[in-house]
Coordinates of C-alpha atoms in Angstrom, one line a residue:
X27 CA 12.8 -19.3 -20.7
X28 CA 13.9 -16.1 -19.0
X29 CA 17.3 -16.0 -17.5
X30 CA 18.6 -13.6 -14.9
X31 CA 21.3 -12.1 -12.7
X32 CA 22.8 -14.2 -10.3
X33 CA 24.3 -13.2 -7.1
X34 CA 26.6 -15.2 -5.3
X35 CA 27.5 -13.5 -1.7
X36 CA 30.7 -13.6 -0.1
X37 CA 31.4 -16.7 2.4
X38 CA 34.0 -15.6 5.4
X39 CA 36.8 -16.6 3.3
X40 CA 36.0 -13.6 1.0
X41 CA 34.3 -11.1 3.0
X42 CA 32.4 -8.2 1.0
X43 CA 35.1 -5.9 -0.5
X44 CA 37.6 -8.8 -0.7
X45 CA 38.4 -10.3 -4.5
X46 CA 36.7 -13.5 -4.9
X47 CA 39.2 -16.2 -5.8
X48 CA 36.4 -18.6 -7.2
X49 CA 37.0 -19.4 -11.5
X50 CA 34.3 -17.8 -13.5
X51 CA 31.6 -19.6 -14.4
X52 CA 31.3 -18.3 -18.1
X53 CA 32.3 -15.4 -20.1
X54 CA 29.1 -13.6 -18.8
X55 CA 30.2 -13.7 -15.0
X56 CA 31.7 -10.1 -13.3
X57 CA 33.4 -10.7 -10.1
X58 CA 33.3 -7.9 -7.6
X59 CA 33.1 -7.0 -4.1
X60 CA 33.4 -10.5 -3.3
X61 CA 30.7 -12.1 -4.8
X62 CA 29.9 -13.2 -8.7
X63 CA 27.1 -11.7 -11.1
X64 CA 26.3 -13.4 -14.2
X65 CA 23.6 -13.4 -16.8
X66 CA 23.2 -10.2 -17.1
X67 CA 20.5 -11.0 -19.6
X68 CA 16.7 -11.5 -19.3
X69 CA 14.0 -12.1 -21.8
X70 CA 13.1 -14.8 -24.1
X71 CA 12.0 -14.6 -28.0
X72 CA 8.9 -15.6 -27.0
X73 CA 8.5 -12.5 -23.8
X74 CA 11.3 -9.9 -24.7
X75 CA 9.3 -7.2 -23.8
X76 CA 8.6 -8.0 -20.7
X77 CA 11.1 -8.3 -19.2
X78 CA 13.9 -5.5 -18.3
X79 CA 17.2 -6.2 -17.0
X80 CA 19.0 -4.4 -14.4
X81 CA 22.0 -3.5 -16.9
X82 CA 19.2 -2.3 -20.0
X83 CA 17.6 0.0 -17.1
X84 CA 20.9 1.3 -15.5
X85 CA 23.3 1.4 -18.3
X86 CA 23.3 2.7 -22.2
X87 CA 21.0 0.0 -24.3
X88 CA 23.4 -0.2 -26.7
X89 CA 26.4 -0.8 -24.3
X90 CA 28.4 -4.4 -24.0
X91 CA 27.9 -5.5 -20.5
X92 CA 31.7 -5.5 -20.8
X93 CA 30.9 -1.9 -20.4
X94 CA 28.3 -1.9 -18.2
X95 CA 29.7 -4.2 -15.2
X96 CA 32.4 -1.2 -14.8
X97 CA 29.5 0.9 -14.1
X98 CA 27.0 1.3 -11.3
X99 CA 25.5 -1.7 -11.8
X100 CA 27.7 -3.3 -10.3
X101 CA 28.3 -1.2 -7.1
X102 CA 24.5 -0.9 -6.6
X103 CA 24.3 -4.5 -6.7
X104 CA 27.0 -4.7 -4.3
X105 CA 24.9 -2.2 -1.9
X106 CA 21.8 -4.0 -1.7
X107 CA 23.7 -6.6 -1.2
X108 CA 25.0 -4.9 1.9
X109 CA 21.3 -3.6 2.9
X110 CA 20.0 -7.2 2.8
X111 CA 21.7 -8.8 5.1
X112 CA 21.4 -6.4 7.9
X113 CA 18.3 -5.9 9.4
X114 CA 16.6 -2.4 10.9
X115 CA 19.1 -2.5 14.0
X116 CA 22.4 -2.7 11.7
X117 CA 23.2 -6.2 13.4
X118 CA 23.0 -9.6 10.8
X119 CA 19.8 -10.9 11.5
X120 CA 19.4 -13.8 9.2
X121 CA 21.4 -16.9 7.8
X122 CA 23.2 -15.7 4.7
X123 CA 22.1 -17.4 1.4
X124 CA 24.4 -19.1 -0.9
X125 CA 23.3 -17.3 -3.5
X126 CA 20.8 -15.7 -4.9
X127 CA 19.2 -15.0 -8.5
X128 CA 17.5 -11.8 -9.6
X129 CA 14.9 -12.7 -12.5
X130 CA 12.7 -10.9 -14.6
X131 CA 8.7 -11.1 -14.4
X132 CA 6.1 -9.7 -16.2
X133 CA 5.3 -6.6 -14.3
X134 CA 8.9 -5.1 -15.3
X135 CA 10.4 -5.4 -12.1
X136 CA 13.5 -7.7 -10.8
X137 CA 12.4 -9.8 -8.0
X138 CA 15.3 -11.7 -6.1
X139 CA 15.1 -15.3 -5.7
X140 CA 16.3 -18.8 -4.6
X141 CA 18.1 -21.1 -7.5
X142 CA 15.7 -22.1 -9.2
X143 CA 16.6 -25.8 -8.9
X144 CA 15.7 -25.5 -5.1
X145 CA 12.9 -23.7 -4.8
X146 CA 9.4 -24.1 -6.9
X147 CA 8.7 -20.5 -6.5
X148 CA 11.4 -19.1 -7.8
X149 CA 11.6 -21.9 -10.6
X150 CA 8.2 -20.7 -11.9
X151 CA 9.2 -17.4 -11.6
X152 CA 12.3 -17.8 -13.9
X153 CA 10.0 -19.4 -16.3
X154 CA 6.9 -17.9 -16.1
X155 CA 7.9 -14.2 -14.6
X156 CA 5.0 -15.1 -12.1
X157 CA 3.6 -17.2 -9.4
X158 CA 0.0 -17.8 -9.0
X159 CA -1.3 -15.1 -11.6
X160 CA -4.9 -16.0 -10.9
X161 CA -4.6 -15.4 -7.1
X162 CA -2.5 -12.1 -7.9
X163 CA -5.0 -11.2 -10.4
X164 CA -8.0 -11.7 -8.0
X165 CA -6.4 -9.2 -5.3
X166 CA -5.1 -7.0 -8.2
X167 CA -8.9 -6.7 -9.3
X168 CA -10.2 -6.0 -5.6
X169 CA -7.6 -3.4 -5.2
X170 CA -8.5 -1.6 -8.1
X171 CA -11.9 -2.1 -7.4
X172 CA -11.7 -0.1 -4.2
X173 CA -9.1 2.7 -4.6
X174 CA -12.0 3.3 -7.9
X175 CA -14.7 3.9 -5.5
X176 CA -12.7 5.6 -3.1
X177 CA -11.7 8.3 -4.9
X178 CA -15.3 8.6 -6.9
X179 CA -15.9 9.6 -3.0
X180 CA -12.6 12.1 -2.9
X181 CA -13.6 13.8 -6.2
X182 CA -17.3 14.5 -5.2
X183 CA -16.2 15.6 -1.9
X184 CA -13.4 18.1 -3.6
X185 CA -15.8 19.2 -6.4
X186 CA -18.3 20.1 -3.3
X187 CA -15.7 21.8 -0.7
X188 CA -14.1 23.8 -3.8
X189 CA -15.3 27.5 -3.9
X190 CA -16.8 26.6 -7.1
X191 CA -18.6 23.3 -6.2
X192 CA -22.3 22.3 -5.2
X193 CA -21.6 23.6 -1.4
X194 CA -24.5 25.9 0.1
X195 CA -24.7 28.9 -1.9
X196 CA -22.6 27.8 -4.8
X197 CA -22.4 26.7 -8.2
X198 CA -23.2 23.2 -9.3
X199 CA -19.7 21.5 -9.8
X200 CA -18.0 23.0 -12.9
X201 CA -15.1 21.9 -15.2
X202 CA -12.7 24.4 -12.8
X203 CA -13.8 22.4 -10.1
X204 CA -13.3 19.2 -11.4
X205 CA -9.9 20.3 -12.6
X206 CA -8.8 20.8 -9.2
X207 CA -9.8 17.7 -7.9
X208 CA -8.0 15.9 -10.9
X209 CA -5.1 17.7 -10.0
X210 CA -5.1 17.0 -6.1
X211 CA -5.5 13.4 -6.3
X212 CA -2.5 13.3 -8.8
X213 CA -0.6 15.1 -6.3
X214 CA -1.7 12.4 -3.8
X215 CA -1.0 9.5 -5.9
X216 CA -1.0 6.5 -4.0
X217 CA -1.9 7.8 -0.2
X218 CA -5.4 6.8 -0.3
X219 CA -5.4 4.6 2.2
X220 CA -5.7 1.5 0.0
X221 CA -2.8 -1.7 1.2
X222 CA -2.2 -4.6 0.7
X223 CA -1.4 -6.9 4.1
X224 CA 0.2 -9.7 3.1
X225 CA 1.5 -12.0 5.6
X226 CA 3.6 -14.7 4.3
X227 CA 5.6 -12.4 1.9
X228 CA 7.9 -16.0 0.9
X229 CA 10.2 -14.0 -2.0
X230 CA 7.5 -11.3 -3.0
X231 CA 5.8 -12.9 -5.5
X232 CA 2.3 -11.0 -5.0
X233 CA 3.9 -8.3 -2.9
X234 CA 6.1 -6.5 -5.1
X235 CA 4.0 -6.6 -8.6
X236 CA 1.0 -5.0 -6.3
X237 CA 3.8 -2.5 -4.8
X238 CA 5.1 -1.8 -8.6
X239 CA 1.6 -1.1 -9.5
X240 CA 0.9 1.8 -7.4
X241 CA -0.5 0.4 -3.9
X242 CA 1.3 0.5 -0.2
X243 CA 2.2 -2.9 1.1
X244 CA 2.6 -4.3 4.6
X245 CA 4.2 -7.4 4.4
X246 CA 5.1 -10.3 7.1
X247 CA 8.0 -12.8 7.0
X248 CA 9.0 -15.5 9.2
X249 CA 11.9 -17.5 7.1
X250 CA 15.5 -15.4 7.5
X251 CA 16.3 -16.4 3.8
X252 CA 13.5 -15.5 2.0
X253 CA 13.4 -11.7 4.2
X254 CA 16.8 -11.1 3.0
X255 CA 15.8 -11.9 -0.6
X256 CA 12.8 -9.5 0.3
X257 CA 15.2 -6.8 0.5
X258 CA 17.4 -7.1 -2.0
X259 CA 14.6 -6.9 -4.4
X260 CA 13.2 -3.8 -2.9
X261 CA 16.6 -2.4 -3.1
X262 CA 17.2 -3.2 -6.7
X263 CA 13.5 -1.7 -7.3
X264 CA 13.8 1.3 -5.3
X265 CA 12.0 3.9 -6.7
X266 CA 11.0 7.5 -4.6
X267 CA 7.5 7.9 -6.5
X268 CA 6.4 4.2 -5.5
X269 CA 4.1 3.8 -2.7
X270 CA 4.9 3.0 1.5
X271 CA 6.6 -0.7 1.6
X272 CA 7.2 -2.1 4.9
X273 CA 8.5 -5.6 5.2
X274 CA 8.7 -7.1 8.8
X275 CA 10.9 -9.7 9.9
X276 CA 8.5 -12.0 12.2
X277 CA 6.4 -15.1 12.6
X278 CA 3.1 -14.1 13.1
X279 CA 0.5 -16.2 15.6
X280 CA -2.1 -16.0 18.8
X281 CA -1.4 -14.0 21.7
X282 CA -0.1 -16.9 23.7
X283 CA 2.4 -17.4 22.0
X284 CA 3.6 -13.9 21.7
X285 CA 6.9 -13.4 22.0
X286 CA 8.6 -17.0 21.9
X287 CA 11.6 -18.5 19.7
X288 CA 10.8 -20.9 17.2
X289 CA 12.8 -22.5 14.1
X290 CA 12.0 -22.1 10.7
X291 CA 12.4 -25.3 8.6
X292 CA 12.0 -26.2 4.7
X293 CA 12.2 -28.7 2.4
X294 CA 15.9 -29.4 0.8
X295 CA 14.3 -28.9 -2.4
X296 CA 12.0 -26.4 -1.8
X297 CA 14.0 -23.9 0.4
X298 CA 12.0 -21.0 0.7
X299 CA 8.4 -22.7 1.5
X300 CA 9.4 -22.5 5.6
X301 CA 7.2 -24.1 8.4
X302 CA 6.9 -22.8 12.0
X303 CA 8.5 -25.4 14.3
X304 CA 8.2 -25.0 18.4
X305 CA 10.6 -27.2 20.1
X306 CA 10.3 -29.9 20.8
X307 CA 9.7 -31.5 17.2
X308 CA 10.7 -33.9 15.5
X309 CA 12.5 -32.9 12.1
X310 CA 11.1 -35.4 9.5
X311 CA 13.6 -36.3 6.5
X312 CA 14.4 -33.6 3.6
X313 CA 14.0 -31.0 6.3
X314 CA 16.5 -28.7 7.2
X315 CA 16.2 -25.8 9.7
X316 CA 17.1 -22.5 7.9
X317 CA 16.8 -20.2 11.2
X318 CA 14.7 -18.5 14.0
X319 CA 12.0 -16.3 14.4
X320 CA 10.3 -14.5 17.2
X321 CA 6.7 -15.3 17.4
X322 CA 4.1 -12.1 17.5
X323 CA 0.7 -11.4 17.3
X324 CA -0.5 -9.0 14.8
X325 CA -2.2 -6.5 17.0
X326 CA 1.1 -5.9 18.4
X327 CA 3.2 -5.1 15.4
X328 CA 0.9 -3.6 12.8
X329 CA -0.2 0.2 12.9
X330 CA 1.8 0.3 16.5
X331 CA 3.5 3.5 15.6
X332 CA 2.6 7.2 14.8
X333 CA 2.9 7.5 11.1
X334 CA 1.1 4.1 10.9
X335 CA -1.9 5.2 13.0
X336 CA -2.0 8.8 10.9
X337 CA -5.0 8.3 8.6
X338 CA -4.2 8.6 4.4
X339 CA -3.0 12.0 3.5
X340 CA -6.2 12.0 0.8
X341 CA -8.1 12.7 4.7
X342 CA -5.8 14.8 5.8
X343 CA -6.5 17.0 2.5
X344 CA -9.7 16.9 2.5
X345 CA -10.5 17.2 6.5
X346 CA -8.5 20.9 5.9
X347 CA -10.9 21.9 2.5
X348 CA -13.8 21.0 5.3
X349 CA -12.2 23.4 8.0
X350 CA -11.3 25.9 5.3
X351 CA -15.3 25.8 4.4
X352 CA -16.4 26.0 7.2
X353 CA -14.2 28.8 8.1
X354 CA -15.8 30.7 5.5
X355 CA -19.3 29.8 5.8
X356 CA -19.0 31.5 9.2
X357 CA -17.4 34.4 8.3
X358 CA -20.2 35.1 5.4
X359 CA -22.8 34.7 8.4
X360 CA -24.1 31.1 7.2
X361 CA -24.1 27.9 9.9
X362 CA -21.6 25.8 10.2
X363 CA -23.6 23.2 9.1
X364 CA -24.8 24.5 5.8
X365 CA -21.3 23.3 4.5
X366 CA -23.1 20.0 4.6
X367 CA -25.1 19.3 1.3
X368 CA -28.8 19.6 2.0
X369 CA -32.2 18.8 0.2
X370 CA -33.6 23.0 0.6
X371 CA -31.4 24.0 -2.2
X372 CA -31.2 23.4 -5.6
X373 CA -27.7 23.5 -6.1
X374 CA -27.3 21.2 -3.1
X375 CA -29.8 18.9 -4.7
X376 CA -27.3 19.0 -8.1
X377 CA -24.4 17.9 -5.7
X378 CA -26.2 15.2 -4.3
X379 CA -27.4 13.6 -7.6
X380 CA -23.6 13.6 -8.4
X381 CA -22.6 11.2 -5.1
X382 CA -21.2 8.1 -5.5
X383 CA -22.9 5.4 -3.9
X384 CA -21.0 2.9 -2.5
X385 CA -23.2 0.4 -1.0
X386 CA -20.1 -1.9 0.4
X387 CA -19.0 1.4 2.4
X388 CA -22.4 1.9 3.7
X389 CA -22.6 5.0 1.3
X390 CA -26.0 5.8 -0.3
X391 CA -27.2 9.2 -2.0
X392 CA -28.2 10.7 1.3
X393 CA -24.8 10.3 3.6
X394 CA -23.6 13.7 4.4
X395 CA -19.6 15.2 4.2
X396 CA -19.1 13.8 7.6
X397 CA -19.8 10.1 6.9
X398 CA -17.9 10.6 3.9
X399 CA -14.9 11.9 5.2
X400 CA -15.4 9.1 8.0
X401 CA -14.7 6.4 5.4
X402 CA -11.8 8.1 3.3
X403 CA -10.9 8.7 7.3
X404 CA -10.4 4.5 7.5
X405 CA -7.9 2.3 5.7
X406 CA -8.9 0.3 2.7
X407 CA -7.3 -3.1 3.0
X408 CA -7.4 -6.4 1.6
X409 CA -4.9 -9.4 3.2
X410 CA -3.5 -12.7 1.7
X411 CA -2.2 -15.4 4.4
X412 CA -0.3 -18.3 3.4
X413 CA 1.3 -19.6 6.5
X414 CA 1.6 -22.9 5.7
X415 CA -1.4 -23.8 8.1
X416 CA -0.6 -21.7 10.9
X417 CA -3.5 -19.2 9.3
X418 CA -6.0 -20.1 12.6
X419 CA -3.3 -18.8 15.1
X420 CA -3.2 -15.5 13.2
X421 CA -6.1 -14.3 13.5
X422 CA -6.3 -15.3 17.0
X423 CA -3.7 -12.7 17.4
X424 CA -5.3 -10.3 15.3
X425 CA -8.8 -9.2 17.4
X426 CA -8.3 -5.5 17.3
X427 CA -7.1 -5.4 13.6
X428 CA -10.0 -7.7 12.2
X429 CA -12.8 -5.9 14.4
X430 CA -11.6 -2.3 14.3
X431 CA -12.3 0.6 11.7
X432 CA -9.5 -0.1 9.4
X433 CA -10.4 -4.1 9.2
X434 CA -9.8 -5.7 6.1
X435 CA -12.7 -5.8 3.6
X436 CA -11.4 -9.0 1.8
X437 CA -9.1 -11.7 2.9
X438 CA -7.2 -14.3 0.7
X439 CA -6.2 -17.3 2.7
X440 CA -4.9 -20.9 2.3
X441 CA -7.0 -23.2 4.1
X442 CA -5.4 -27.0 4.4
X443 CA -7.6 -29.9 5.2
X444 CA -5.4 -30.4 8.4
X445 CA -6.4 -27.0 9.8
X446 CA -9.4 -26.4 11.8
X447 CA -11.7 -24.6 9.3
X448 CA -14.8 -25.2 11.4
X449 CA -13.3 -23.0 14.1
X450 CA -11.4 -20.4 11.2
X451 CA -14.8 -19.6 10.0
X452 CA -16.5 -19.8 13.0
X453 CA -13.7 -17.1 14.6
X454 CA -13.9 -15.0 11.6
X455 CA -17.9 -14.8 11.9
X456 CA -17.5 -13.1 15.2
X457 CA -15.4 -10.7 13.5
X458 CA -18.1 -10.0 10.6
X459 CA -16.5 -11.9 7.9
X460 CA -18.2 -14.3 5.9
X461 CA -16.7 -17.1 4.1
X462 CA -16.7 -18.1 0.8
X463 CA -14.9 -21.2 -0.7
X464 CA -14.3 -23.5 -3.7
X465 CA -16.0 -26.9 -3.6
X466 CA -15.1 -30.2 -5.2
X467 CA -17.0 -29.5 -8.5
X468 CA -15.5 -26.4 -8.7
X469 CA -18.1 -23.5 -8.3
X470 CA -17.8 -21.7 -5.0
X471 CA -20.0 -21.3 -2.3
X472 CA -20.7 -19.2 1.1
X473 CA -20.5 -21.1 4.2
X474 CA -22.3 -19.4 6.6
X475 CA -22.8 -22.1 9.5
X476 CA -20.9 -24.9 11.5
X477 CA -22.7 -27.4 9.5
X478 CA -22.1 -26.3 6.3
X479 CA -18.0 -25.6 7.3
X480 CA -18.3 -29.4 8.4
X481 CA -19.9 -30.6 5.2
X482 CA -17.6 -28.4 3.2
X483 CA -14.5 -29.5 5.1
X484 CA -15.8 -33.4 4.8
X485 CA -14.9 -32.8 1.1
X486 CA -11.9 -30.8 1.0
X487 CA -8.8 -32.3 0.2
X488 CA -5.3 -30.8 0.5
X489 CA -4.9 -27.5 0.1
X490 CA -7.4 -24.4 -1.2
X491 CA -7.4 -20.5 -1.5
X492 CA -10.5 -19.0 0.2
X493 CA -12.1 -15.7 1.0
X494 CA -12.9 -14.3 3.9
X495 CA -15.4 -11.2 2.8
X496 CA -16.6 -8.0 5.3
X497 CA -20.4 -8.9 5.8
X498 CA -21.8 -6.3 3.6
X499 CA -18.9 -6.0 1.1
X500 CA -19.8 -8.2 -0.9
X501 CA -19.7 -6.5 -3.6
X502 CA -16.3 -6.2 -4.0
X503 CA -16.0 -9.9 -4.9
X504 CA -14.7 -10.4 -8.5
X505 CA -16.1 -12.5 -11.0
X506 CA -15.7 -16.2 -11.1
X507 CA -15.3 -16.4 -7.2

């Protein structure tokens, strides 16, 4: 059983900056800037290696944490403290916890949580380092999957546009060549255009292990709490050569109900699991409200600004070899067009045996450098929603950003037997998604028609993760599912 840092933030009686007057809990506790740290162990015998506390990563191993609270553990603590109770605007935005615990999980990152006697997410985390590893596995997998055969694309298309690639008059791709395009996409790193979208962020539990790994998140959350937790942890994790992370702080639904107030509720002892409630509603027993949210739809508040509409600097990169080509075809008195790979030469013919074929892209042996450069053009994305059954409503306020180039190619959903899943899939068939799901027995199955959603639904009981998949992407789905 891991243990971790716990974080207690100041009430009004001991504003931040103020000494705390509360008795220590143990020997183990630091009081500072108004609020109590303790634990500043994690790791078991059983999983020592995985996880990496705060003070072994910011202070000497072999230094007491006597030592270590005096150093900038401590004040950094106290900063993202500060930073996660603000929002964007500077103003408080959200409830203040508590407190809070920072444990250790198995990706080597600290991810902020609820006590763990009050919530079942971050109890599992303290004792596990993980939530749902098989869901976070399955999008792990699909991730990998895709930024593997987009930049099998990149590095043919570099190898071809380099002065000593397979273009029109040149040399069949070399070792110098594929050096540079090694080298280029390590300068890129993670701006590929591969994301994760995942809406209903609760503490990070999928988010910030995919974000550690190397992709860019977009993430959605509707409870106050849990976004404050949300930036705490990406504030203890900060790190300048990990990937875009943008975390929004709003309740996502159909465009009807685009821009109203609601409350966020959750169970007394499960705190950070919130539920959308409109007034008027009835709050049932063990509920308490934990805050508001305003309502949005999705098409509104994803890729609404300029650096979100820009296409992935691997494009950008790539679009300029393609000028610079064509630049110079010209100027040695070839066409334009003979930058573009064709059957009359040989050396063309080399280039084109090399292409990656990526049949869920629409890629085969014989699409030119301008389809290519269309799709590395597009986002790659794959979305989770867990919304606590409000996963219909989003995507009726998503039209644009499940129809357009950058759609998602797999989705992850929850799907309760109280929601309408007739009318889900039926909505996300207009949108060129087919659905796939787990039955009773256990194997899954695509449901391609109202009357196999019915039958399906007719069994289902409680709650199950399902895929929505691109029509022709199948592909990408991993094993198992």
């Amino acid at each position: 059983m891991s243990r971790g840092v716990v974080v207690t933030p100041p009430t009004e009686a001991s504003p931040l900056g103020a000494p705390n007057r509360r008795r220590r809990n143990s020997s183990n506790d630091v009081e500072s800037g108004g609020f109590v740290i303790s634990d500043c162990v994690l790791g078991s015998r059983s999983r020592p290696l995985f996880n990496v506390s705060w003070c072994d990563r910011n202070c000497n191993f072999n230094s007491s944490w006597a030592d270590c609270r005096a150093d900038a553990t401590v004040a950094r603590l106290r900063q993202c403290l500060s930073e996660s109770t603000h929002s964007d605007g500077g103003e408080v935005a959200m409830m203040p916890l508590r407190s809070m615990a920072l444990y250790g999980t198995l990706f080597g990152l600290l991810l902020a949580s609820h006590p763990s006697t009050v919530d079942a997410v971050s109890n599992q985390i303290r004792v596990s380092g993980a939530w749902e590893f098989d869901e976070l596995s399955v999008i792990d997998r699909v991730l990998l999957r895709i930024r593997h055969d987009v930049r099998s694309v990149a590095t043919h298309l570099l190898r071809t546009l380099s002065p000593s690639g397979g273009g029109h008059g040149g040399q069949a791709p070399g070792g110098e060549a594929t050096a540079d395009a090694g080298a280029l996409l390590a300068t890129i790193g993670h701006q590929d255009g591969v994301e994760l979208v995942d809406i209903g962020m609760n503490i990070g539990s999928l988010s910030f292990p995919v974000w550690w790994s190397g992709f860019s998140v977009r993430g959605f959350e509707a409870m106050p709490g849990n976004v404050q937790l949300l930036r705490m942890t990406e504030c203890v994790n900060r790190n300048a050569s990990k990937p875009r992370l943008v975390i929004t702080h709003c309740g996502l639904t159909s465009w009807h109900q685009d821009g109203h107030r609601c409350d966020i509720v959750s169970g007394v002892t499960n705190v950070g699991d919130g539920m959308l409630r409109c007034p008027p509603y009835p709050l049932l027993p063990g509920e308490a409200i934990r805050g508001q949210v305003t309502l949005r739809a999705l098409d509104l508040v994803i890729d609404h600004n300029e650096e979100e509409r820009s296409p992935p600097a691997l494009f950008r990169v790539l679009s300029q070899r393609f000028n610079e080509r064509q630049l110079s075809q010209v100027s040695n008195g070839s066409s334009v067009g003979d930058v573009v790979p064709s059957s009359s030469s040989s050396s063309s013919v080399a280039s084109l045996a090399a292409a990656p074929v990526i049949p869920w892209a629409g890629l085969s042996r014989e699409s030119d450098v301008h389809e290519r450069l269309t799709f590395l053009h597009n986002k790659h994305r794959v979305v989770k929603i867990d919304v606590e059954g409000e996963e219909l409503n989003v995507v009726r306020g998503a039209p644009r950003f499940l129809s357009g180039p950058d759609a998602p190619l797999f989705i992850l959903t929850e799907v309760w037997d109280t929601l309408d899943s007739v009318g889900y899939a039926r909505l996300m068939r207009r949108h060129g998604y087919r659905f796939r799901a787990p039955t009773v027995l256990g194997p899954w199955i695509w449901i391609d028609t109202d009357d196999e959603a019915a039958q399906w639904k007719a069994q289902q009981k409680g709650m199950v993760n399902a895929i929505f998949l691109r029509r022709g992407a199948e592909a990408l789905l991993p094993d198992g599912r």
